[in-house]
XYZ file of C-alpha atoms in Angstrom:
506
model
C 25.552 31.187 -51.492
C 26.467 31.985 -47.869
C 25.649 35.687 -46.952
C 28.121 37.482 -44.435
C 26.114 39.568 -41.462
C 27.091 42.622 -41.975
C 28.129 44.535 -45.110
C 28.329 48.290 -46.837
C 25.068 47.396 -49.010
C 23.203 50.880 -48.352
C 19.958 51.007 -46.879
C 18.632 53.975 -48.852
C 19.678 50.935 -52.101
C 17.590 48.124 -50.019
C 14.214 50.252 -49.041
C 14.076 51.447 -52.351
C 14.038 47.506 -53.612
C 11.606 46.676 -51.175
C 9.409 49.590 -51.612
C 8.955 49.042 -55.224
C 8.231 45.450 -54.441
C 5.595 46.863 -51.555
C 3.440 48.897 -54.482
C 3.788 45.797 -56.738
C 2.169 43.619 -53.917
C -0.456 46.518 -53.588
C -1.262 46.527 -57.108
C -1.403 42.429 -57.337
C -3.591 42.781 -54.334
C -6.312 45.293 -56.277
C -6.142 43.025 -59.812
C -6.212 39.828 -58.380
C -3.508 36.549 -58.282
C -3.171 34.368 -61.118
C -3.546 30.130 -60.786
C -0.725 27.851 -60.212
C 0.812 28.020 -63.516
C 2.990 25.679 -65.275
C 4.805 28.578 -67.132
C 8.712 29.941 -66.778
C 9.677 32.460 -63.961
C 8.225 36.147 -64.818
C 10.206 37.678 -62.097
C 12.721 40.736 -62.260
C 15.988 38.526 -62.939
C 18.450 41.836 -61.530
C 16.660 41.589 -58.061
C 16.840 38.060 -58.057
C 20.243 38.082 -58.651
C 21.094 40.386 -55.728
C 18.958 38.426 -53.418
C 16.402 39.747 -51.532
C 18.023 38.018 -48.464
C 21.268 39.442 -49.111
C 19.898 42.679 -48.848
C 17.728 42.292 -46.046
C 20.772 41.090 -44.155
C 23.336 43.770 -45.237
C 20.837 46.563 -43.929
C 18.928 45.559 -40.696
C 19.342 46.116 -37.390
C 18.695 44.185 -34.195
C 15.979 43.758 -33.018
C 14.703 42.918 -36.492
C 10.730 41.658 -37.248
C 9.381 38.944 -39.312
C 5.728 38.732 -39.778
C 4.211 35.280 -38.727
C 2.067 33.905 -40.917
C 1.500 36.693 -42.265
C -0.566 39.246 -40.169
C -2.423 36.369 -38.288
C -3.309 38.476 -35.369
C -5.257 40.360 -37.178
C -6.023 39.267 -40.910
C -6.693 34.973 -41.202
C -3.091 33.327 -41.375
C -1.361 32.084 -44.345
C -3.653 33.696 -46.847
C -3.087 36.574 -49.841
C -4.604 39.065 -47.358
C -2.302 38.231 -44.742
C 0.636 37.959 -46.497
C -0.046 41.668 -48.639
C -1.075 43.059 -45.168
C 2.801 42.071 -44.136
C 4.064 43.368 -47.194
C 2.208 46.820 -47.135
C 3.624 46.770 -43.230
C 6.721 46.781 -44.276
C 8.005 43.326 -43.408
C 10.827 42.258 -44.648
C 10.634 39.222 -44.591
C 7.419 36.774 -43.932
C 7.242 33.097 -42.719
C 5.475 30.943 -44.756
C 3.881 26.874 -44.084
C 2.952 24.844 -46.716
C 0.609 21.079 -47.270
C -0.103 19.714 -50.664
C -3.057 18.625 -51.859
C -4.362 15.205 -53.331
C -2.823 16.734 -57.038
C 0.044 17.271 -55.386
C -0.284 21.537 -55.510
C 1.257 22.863 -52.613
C -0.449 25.166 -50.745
C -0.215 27.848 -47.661
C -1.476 26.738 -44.139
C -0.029 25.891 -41.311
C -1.686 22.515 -40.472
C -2.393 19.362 -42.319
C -5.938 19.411 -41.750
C -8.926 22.069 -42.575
C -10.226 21.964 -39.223
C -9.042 24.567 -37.216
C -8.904 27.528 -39.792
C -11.619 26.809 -42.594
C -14.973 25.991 -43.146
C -14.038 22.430 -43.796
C -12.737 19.105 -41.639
C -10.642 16.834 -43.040
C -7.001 16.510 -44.150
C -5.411 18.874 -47.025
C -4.317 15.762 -48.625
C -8.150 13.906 -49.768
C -8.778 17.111 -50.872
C -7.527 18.626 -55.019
C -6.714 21.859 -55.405
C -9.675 22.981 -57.603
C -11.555 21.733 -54.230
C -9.275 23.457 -52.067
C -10.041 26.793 -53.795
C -13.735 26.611 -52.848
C -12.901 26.393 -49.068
C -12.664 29.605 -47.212
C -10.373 30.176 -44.633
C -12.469 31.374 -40.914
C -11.014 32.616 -37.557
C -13.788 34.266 -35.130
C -11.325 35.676 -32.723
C -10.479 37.975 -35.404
C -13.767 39.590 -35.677
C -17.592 38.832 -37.914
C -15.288 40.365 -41.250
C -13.190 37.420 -41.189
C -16.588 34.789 -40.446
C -18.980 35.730 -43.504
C -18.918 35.655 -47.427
C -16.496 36.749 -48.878
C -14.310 34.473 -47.429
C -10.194 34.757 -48.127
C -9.073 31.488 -49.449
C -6.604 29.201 -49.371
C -3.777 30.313 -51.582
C -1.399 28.150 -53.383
C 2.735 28.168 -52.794
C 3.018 29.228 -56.201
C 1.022 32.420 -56.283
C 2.892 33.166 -52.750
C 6.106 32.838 -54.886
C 4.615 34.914 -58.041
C 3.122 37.564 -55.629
C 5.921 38.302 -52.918
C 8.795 35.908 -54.198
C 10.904 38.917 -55.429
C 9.616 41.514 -52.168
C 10.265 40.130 -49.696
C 12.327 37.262 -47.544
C 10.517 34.610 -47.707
C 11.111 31.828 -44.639
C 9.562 28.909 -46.250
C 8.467 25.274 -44.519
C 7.103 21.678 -45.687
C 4.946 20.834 -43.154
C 5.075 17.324 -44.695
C 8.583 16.267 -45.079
C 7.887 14.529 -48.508
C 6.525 18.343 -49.915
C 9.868 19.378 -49.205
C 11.174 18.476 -52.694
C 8.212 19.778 -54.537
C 8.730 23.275 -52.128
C 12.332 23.546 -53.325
C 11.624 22.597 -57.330
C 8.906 25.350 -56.988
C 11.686 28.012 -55.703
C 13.774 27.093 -58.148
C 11.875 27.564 -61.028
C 10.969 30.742 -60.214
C 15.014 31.863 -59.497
C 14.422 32.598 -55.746
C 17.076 30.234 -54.047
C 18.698 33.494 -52.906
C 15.433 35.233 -51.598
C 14.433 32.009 -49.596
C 15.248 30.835 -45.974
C 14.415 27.192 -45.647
C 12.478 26.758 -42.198
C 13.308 23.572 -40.357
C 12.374 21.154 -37.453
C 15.518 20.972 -35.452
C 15.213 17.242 -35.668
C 14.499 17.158 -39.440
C 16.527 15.087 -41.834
C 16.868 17.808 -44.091
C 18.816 20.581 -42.579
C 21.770 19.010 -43.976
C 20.354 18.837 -47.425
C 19.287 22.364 -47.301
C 22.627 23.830 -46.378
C 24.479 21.544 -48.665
C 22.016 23.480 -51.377
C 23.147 26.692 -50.101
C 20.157 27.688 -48.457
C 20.415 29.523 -45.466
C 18.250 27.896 -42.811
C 15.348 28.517 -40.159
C 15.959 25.709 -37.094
C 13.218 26.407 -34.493
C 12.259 24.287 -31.473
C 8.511 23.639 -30.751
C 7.306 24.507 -27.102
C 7.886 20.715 -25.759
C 11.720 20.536 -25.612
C 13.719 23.515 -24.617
C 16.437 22.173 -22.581
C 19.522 23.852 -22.844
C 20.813 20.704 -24.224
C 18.674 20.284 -27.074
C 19.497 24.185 -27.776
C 23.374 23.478 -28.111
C 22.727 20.599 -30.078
C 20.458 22.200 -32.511
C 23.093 25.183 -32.802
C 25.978 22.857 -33.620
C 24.423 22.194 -36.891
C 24.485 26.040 -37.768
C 26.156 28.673 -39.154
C 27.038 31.714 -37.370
C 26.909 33.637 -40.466
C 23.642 32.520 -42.017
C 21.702 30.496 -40.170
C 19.134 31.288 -37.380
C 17.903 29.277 -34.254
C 14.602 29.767 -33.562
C 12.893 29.514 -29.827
C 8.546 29.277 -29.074
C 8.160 32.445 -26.551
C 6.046 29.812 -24.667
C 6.927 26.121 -22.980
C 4.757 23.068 -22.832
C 6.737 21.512 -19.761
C 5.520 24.564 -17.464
C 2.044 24.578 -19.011
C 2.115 27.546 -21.062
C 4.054 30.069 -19.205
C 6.608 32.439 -20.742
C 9.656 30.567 -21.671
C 12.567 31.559 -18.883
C 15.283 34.104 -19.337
C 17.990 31.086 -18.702
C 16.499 29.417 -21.834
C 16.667 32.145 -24.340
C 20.144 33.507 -22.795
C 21.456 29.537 -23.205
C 20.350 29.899 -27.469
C 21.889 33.514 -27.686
C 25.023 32.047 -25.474
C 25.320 29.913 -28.970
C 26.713 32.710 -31.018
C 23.791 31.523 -33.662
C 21.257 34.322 -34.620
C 18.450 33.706 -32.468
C 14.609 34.591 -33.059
C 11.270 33.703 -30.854
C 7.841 33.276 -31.930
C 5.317 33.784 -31.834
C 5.224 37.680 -30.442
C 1.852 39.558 -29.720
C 2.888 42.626 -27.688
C 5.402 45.270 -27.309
C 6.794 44.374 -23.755
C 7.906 40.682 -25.038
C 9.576 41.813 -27.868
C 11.392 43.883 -25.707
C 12.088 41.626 -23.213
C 13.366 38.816 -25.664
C 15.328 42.101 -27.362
C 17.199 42.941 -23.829
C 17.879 39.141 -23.823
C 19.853 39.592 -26.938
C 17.032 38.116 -28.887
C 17.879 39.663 -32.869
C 14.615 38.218 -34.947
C 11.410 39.181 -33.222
C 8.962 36.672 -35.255
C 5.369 38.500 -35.034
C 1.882 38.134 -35.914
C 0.737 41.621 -35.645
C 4.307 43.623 -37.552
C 3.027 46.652 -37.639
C 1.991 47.304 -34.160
C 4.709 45.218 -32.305
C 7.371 46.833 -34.277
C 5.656 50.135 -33.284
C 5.260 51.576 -37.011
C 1.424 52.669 -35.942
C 0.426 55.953 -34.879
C -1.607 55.597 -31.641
C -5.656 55.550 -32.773
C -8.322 58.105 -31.177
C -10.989 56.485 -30.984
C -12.183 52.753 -31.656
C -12.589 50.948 -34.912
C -15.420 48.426 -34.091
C -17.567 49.736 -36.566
C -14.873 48.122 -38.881
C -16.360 44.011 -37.389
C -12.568 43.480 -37.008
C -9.966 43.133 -34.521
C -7.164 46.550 -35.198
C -3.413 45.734 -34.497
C -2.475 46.302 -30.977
C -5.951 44.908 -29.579
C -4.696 41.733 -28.305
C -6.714 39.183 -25.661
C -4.640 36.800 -23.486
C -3.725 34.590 -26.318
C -4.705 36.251 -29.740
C -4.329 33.246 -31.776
C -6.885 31.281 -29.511
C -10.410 31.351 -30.747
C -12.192 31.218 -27.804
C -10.651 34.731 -26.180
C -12.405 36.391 -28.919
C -14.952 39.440 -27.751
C -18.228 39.396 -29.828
C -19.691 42.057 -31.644
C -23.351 42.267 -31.253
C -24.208 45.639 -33.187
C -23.189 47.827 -36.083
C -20.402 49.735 -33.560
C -20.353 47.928 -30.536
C -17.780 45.197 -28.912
C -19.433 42.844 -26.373
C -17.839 41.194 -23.667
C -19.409 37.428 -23.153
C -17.016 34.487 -22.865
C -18.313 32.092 -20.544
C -16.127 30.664 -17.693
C -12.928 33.067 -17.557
C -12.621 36.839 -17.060
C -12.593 38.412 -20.591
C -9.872 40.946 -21.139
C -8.462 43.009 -24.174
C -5.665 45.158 -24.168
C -6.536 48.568 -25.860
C -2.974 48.574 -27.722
C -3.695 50.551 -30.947
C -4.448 53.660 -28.554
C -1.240 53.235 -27.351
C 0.964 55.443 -26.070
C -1.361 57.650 -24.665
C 1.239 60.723 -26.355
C 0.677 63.507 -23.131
C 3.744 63.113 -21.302
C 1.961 64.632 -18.182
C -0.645 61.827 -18.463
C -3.231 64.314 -19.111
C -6.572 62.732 -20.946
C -9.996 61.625 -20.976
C -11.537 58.678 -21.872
C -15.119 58.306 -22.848
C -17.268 55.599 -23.995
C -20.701 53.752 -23.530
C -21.104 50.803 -21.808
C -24.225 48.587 -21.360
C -25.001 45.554 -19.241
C -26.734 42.859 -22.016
C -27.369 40.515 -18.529
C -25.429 41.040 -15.199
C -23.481 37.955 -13.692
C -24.813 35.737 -11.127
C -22.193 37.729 -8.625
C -23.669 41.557 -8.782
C -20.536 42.465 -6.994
C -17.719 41.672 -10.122
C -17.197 44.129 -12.494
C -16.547 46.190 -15.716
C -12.676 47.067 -15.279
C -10.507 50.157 -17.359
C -7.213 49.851 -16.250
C -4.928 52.663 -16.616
C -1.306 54.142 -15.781
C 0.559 50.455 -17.387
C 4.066 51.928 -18.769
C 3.466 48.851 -21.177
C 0.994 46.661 -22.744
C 2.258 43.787 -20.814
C -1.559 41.718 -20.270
C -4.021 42.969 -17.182
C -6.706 41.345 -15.877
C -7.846 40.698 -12.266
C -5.397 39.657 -9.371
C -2.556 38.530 -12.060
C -0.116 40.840 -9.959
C 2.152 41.811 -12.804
C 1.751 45.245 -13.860
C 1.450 48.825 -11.821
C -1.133 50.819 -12.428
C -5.011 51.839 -11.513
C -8.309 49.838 -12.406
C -11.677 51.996 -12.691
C -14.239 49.811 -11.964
C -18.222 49.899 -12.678
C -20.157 47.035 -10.613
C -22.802 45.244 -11.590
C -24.642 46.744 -8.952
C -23.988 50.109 -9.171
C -20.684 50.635 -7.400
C -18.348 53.339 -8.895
C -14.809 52.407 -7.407
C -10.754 53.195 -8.356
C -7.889 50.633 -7.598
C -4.348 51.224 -7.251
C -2.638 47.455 -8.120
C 1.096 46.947 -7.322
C 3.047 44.313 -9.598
C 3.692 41.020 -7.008
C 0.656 41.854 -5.528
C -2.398 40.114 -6.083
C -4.869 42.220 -4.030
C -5.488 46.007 -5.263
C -5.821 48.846 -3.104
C -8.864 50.871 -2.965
C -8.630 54.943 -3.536
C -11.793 55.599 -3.602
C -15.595 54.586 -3.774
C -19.467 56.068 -3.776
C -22.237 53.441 -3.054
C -24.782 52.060 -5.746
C -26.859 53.555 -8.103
C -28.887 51.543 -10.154
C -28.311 49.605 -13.252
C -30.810 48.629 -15.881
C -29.742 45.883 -17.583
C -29.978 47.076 -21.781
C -29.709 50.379 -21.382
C -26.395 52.360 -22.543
C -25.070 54.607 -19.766
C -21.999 56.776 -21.202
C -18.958 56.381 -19.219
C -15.905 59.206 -18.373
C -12.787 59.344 -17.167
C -10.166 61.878 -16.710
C -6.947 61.393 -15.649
C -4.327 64.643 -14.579
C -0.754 64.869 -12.811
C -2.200 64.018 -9.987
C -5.846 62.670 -9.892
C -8.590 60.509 -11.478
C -12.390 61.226 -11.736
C -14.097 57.904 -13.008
C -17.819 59.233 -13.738
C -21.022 57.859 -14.867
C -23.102 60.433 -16.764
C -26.991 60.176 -17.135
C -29.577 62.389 -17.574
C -30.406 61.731 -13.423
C -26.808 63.792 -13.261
C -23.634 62.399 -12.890
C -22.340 59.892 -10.376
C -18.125 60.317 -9.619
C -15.462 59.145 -7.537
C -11.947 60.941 -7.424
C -8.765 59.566 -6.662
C -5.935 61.607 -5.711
C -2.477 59.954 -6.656
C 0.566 60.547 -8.762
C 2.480 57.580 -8.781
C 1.116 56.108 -12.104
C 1.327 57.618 -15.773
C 1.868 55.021 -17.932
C -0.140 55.129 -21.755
C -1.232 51.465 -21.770
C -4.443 50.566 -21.087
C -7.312 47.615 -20.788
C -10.854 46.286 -20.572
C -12.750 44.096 -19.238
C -14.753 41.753 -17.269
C -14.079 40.025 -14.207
C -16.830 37.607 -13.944
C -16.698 34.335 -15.691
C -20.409 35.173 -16.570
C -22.621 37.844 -17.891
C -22.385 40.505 -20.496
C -21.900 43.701 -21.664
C -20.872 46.124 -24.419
C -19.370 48.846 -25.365
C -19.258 51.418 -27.852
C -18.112 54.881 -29.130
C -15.008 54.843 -27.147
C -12.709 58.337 -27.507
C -9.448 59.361 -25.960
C -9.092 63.295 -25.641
């Protein structure tokens, strides 16, 4: 069963596959998934017999995307609305955690307890499957969509299989090593053994056992050991033709920060196919890319992979995160804005700025960086410190994350005081401190009352207005040296609140 990289198999034969698999999912998605069944394999035995895998790795192209848990940036993880939302991206291939319940069904999430993505506590195991169906599956950073009836549920392994088994590559994991039998029976009596990867632990027992199979495997290292020695070491239990080595973007031992460039040059230096994961944004993918990273493993596909058109205007209206708008850490709950009206986003974490990178508008397409941005903005209570501020950052040549004194990106912040104070910032990555352009002193704020917002950027200047029926208040910068199309909002104190609404780019 081992798969050579590289081969004559011809795209035009492998999209064609795929797409017909992509309007099957579609269709499933519109009639509904059947129940665990107990019945023989109903899928197409001439694509199983080419392998889905086998095609996927006869066509692609480095950098390559896989879609983490789905579309968990921006649909709830390991559910049928994820997983279709992947498929309808495009993916071609999706990674895939399962737990078993008290019945012994396996299911789709990524933990072994309800806590953290449902409406339940407990471990998956106390609970049956006829129990497990009645749970719905809750994130609030996505947006209120994802928080109130109808809830997506937790699927089962089985309709996974039925639904995208024969689509797509599927990189499939036992969170429990003793599912890990029941995962593989369950592949095999649908026909799929050469449309799976088997997703390891690099210390797991069963890598061996896997390979032995004939499964290519999926050996990833979790965030809290990635010396370069445990890297070679996982690697010498690989194959350079099918196997992959798999590296967190992120490291416990420095407390969250970006895993180095040493560390992901040391896995590549292995010769074994090397992905990271997860991947929110643009700029890492193509930093891990220029690294010689091959598998970019991704929450949010369709954005990071670039296969959006840049958006107009917002989508709040829609109670939903859109792919592209990404906060600090998307997958953490508490980075989440609010929305506190029909169209509006609100701005209200308590204790940290509160920033959101305005990805899905992005790149701005002038290549003079000619545009203007308007919105509505409204102060629901100012902070204790009337001197911090709303913030639109501009002029970022990538969507790299912005807030406040981080010193890591060029560019220019617009700012709107909570006393009144229209001012524009220059900021200089490896420095902290931005420098002021220009300024006009206060006019007055009433806290719950909309004030529309402007600004206009040209070759060479920036007008950052407040419009009211009083007239309009502005302050113009004159400076070329940014032009990037990235851009962010936000709020710099760690208290207060505001919102915004109706926001167009022209």
């Amino acid at each position: 069963m081992n798969l050579p990289r590289h081969s004559a198999w011809s795209r035009r034969t492998f999209l064609a596959t795929v797409g017909a698999g992509v309007v099957a999912a579609a269709a499933a998605c519109r009639s509904g998934v059947a129940a665990p069944s107990q019945a023989g394999s109903s899928m197409n035995a001439t694509t199983a017999a080419q392998g889905v895998v086998e095609a996927w790795v006869h066509t692609r192209h480095s950098p390559y995307y896989i879609a983490h848990r789905g579309a968990g940036d921006v649909y709830p993880e390991h559910t049928m609305p994820s997983y279709q939302a992947a498929v309808g991206w495009g993916a071609p291939a999706i990674e895939v955690s399962t737990s078993s319940s008290a019945d012994n069904v396996l299911v789709c999430m990524h933990d072994l307890t309800l806590d953290r993505t449902t409406d339940a506590t407990g471990p998956i195991k106390a609970r049956t499957w006829g129990e497990l169906q009645n749970i719905g599956v809750v994130q609030p950073q996505l947006g209120p969509k994802w928080t109130a009836p109808p809830l997506p549920t937790i699927p089962s392994f089985e309709q996974v299989l039925k639904a995208f088994g024969d689509k797509t590559v599927l990189c499939v994991e036992a969170k429990a090593d003793t599912d890990y039998p029941l995962m593989i029976s369950l592949i095999e009596k649908y026909g799929l053994q050469h449309n799976v990867i088997v997703k390891l632990f690099h210390r797991s027992s069963r890598i061996a056992e896997a390979k032995a199979a004939g499964y290519p495997v999926f050996v990833y290292l979790g965030g809290e050991d990635t010396s370069a020695a445990t890297i070679r070491s996982a690697a010498r239990n690989l194959d350079k033709a099918t196997d992959y080595l798999v590296l967190p973007t992120t490291s416990v031992a420095q407390h969250g920060a970006e895993i180095p460039d040493a560390t992901i040059r040391t896995a590549v230096e292995t010769g074994i196919a090397t992905w990271v994961y997860p991947v929110h944004r643009r700029s890492e993918a193509e930093r891990y890319h220029q690294l010689g990273v091959e598998g970019i493993v991704t929450s949010s596909l369709q954005y990071v992979s670039g296969r959006s058109a840049p958006a107009t205007a917002d989508s709040w209206s829609s109670k939903a995160i859109a792919p592209g708008e990404l906060t600090r850490h998307p997958d953490r709950s508490e980075n989440g804005p609010s929305w506190t009206g029909q169209d509006e986003l609100t701005l209200d974490r308590n204790g940290a700025q509160q920033f959101i990178t305005l990805g899905q508008l992005a790149p701005l397409a002038d290549p003079q960086g000619r545009y203007r941005l308007s919105f509505d903005l409204r102060w629901n209570e100012l902070p204790t410190d009337v001197t911090q501020t709303f913030t639109l950052a501009v002029g970022h040549v990538d969507d790299a994350y912005y807030e406040h004194r981080l010193g890591v990106s060029n560019g220019y912040h617009a700012i709107y005081r909570a006393n009144g104070a229209l001012t524009i910032f220059s900021h200089t990555a490896g420095v902290k401190e931005g420098l002021q352009l220009s300024g006009i002193t206060k006019t007055a704020i009433k806290t719950g009352e909309w004030m529309s917002m402007r600004l206009e950027v040209s070759p060479s200047t920036l007008v950052w207005s407040r419009l009211g029926t009083d007239g309009t208040s502005s302050v113009v910068a004159t400076d070329p040296s940014f032009r990037g199309g990235y851009l962010h909002i936000g709020r710099s104190a760690s208290d207060g609140s505001l919102s915004l609404r109706r926001l167009r780019i022209e």
